[in-house]
Amino acid sequence: MQFIISRYHPDKDSDPFEQTFEIDDALLSADSMLLDALHLIREQDPSLGFRSSCQEGICGSDGMNINGKNGLSCITSLSSLTQPIRLTPLPGLPIIKDLIIDMTLFYQQYSKVEPFLVTEPFNPNLEHLQSPEDRAKLDGAYECILCGCCSTSCPSFWWNPDQFAGPAALLAAQRFVIDSRDIQQIDRLTSLDSPTQTFRCRHIQNCTDACPKGLTPSRAIQALKSIMVNKLT
Ligand code: FES
């Protein structure tokens, strides 16, 4: 099995370059994942840089561009990929090393939408209850693992990662705007009502196509815009 992997060490290399690796098929099984292959490649070349942790599609650390599409190596089966398998870092953010990117701007945008519940502090010892119907509205909005696959597939985020919130942050924003327990809905909407932070989304759907958890950030952003129009005008 052949892999073409983007390599780059900013201290040593003037530009990224590609390196080809071969793995004996006998070392892999029918259900091997891309991450299994990356571990084997790192046995050949311990200098290869990539992130991983849970190996279960939960931690979101191993996002990368796989044959032209963002995804998680740990839940991408090798049998689903055409060869040679070409791996590059998630696009649009600075490369730290090889397949490892600097996600500072991504996290800054996430932080700006205040992704936490704000409730009346009348009794902090009580649970903040909501009806099963209101709870069900959060399905599809809370499961994001912050892998960055969606935001780094979005041209609006590539061009303005310091201004445009990006799909992951806007999905989180919508999750708290629609939460029946949150008391900051109008403040949240007002702070998001900007041509750059939210309305730079052009709904080209790359984010939804890239999400390895099957979420639909594009639909969430559309819903967020509709709520803004209804509540702020
Ligand atoms: Fe945690 Fe892939 S290693 S999501």
XYZ file of C-alpha atoms and ligand atoms in Angstrom:
237
model
C 0.000 0.000 0.000
C 1.424 3.348 -1.006
C 1.151 6.635 0.891
C 2.226 10.100 -0.199
C 2.529 12.293 2.869
C 3.170 15.995 3.120
C 6.253 16.707 5.219
C 7.295 20.038 6.636
C 9.514 21.076 9.498
C 9.499 24.893 9.657
C 12.930 25.024 11.279
C 14.546 22.988 8.498
C 12.403 23.149 5.358
C 11.716 26.198 3.216
C 8.505 24.616 1.854
C 6.399 21.497 2.406
C 7.369 18.518 0.267
C 5.925 15.069 -0.373
C 7.422 11.807 0.814
C 6.328 8.388 -0.373
C 6.028 5.420 1.972
C 5.160 1.791 1.267
C 3.553 -0.595 3.717
C 3.401 -4.335 3.197
C -0.264 -5.368 2.876
C 0.502 -8.330 5.137
C 0.923 -5.913 8.045
C -2.644 -4.661 7.625
C -6.006 -6.379 7.982
C -9.339 -5.888 6.221
C -10.571 -3.616 9.001
C -7.375 -1.568 9.436
C -7.831 2.148 9.779
C -5.664 4.866 8.310
C -4.293 5.605 11.775
C -3.011 2.004 12.020
C -1.046 2.621 8.830
C 0.338 5.901 10.146
C 1.683 4.131 13.223
C 3.401 1.592 10.942
C 4.851 4.394 8.834
C 6.192 6.055 11.962
C 8.019 2.821 12.756
C 9.820 3.334 9.425
C 10.376 7.038 10.048
C 10.018 8.149 13.677
C 10.285 11.787 12.600
C 6.785 11.769 11.011
C 4.539 14.166 12.919
C 0.799 13.527 13.391
C -1.601 13.751 16.316
C -3.813 11.027 17.738
C -5.136 9.992 21.100
C -8.413 8.113 21.608
C -8.375 6.142 18.320
C -12.174 6.028 18.562
C -13.401 9.168 16.790
C -13.956 10.949 20.097
C -11.010 13.236 20.883
C -10.840 14.902 17.464
C -7.063 15.170 17.490
C -6.242 13.371 14.230
C -7.972 15.518 11.663
C -6.118 15.621 8.345
C -6.796 15.918 4.648
C -7.154 12.426 3.207
C -7.156 12.108 -0.574
C -8.460 15.657 -0.821
C -11.131 15.486 1.883
C -10.843 16.366 5.567
C -11.419 13.499 7.984
C -10.204 11.598 11.019
C -7.546 8.967 10.387
C -8.770 6.712 13.216
C -12.223 6.153 11.721
C -11.234 6.163 8.053
C -10.921 2.618 6.856
C -8.041 1.920 4.489
C -10.317 -0.170 2.310
C -12.393 2.944 1.560
C -9.410 4.827 0.103
C -7.950 4.764 -3.378
C -4.179 4.460 -3.720
C -1.816 6.102 -3.494
C -3.262 7.571 -0.317
C -2.317 11.223 -0.196
C -2.199 12.902 3.223
C -1.798 16.606 3.887
C -2.460 18.703 6.988
C -5.887 20.279 7.460
C -5.800 23.333 5.165
C -5.892 26.995 6.090
C -4.042 27.022 9.407
C -0.284 27.212 10.080
C 1.653 23.951 9.973
C 3.570 23.071 13.116
C 5.102 19.927 11.643
C 4.055 17.506 8.896
C 0.356 16.703 9.563
C 0.165 18.763 12.768
C -1.445 22.193 12.493
C -1.629 25.118 14.895
C -5.307 25.328 15.927
C -4.987 28.519 17.978
C -7.194 30.597 15.642
C -9.785 27.814 15.544
C -9.991 27.711 19.340
C -10.056 31.505 19.566
C -13.141 31.594 17.363
C -14.747 28.835 19.433
C -14.004 30.717 22.636
C -15.535 33.946 21.267
C -19.034 32.410 21.034
C -18.937 31.615 24.784
C -19.741 27.902 24.389
C -21.175 27.376 27.846
C -24.596 27.587 29.443
C -25.552 30.834 31.173
C -28.482 30.395 33.534
C -30.235 32.314 36.270
C -28.065 31.867 39.370
C -31.114 31.795 41.666
C -30.077 28.481 43.241
C -26.846 26.883 42.090
C -27.711 23.713 44.004
C -30.676 22.940 41.768
C -30.564 21.294 38.365
C -31.609 23.469 35.449
C -34.393 21.361 34.023
C -35.739 21.397 30.493
C -38.490 19.430 28.818
C -37.657 16.340 26.739
C -38.868 18.310 23.696
C -36.435 21.178 24.368
C -33.632 18.717 25.069
C -34.310 16.975 21.749
C -33.700 20.275 19.932
C -30.022 20.017 20.931
C -29.516 16.716 19.123
C -27.114 17.245 16.253
C -25.802 20.430 17.865
C -23.879 19.220 20.913
C -21.922 16.237 19.563
C -19.113 18.240 17.939
C -15.638 16.975 18.932
C -13.757 20.093 17.743
C -11.594 18.204 15.267
C -11.579 21.236 12.967
C -12.434 19.236 9.836
C -15.404 21.503 9.053
C -13.839 24.922 9.635
C -10.675 24.013 7.737
C -12.735 22.889 4.740
C -14.417 26.309 4.521
C -12.980 28.929 2.120
C -14.501 31.758 4.178
C -12.502 30.486 7.164
C -9.325 30.057 5.087
C -9.435 33.711 4.008
C -10.473 35.202 7.370
C -9.709 32.825 10.241
C -9.242 35.802 12.545
C -12.687 37.284 11.725
C -15.093 34.597 10.528
C -16.226 32.340 13.380
C -16.250 29.268 11.148
C -18.670 26.333 11.091
C -17.555 24.656 14.332
C -17.892 27.826 16.408
C -21.218 28.757 14.778
C -22.579 25.251 15.397
C -21.691 25.721 19.073
C -23.229 29.197 19.067
C -26.490 27.850 17.658
C -26.476 25.062 20.258
C -26.567 27.616 23.112
C -28.877 30.085 21.341
C -31.586 27.394 21.097
C -31.041 25.989 24.604
C -34.223 26.736 26.573
C -32.203 27.108 29.796
C -29.836 29.800 28.515
C -30.692 33.400 29.438
C -28.299 35.127 27.052
C -30.004 34.469 23.739
C -30.346 38.110 22.671
C -26.804 38.987 23.786
C -25.443 35.985 21.897
C -27.355 36.895 18.741
C -26.321 40.542 18.948
C -22.639 39.691 19.233
C -22.869 37.263 16.293
C -24.813 39.676 14.066
C -21.898 40.827 11.952
C -21.049 40.575 8.257
C -17.725 38.968 9.083
C -18.352 36.748 12.094
C -21.491 34.960 10.834
C -22.694 36.261 7.486
C -19.472 35.440 5.669
C -20.867 31.911 5.476
C -21.986 31.319 1.887
C -23.512 27.891 2.543
C -21.346 25.988 0.122
C -21.766 22.950 2.422
C -18.098 21.918 2.586
C -18.427 21.845 6.384
C -21.323 19.418 6.388
C -19.592 17.249 3.811
C -16.411 17.130 5.926
C -17.882 16.483 9.382
C -16.750 13.004 10.480
C -19.550 12.887 13.062
C -22.288 13.388 10.470
C -23.336 16.783 11.858
C -24.724 19.567 9.669
C -23.021 22.855 10.587
C -24.333 24.514 7.431
C -27.945 23.887 8.494
C -27.149 25.155 12.008
C -25.704 28.380 10.586
C -28.783 28.858 8.411
C -30.972 28.363 11.499
C -28.844 30.836 13.444
C -29.238 33.470 10.731
C -33.006 32.942 10.681
C -33.239 33.375 14.464
C -31.200 36.591 14.147
C -33.560 37.965 11.530
C -36.612 37.091 13.643
C -35.317 38.272 17.001
C -33.176 41.283 16.137
C -35.260 43.032 13.491
Fe -9.252 10.628 18.735
Fe -9.136 10.017 16.143
S -7.606 9.672 17.656
S -10.672 11.151 17.163
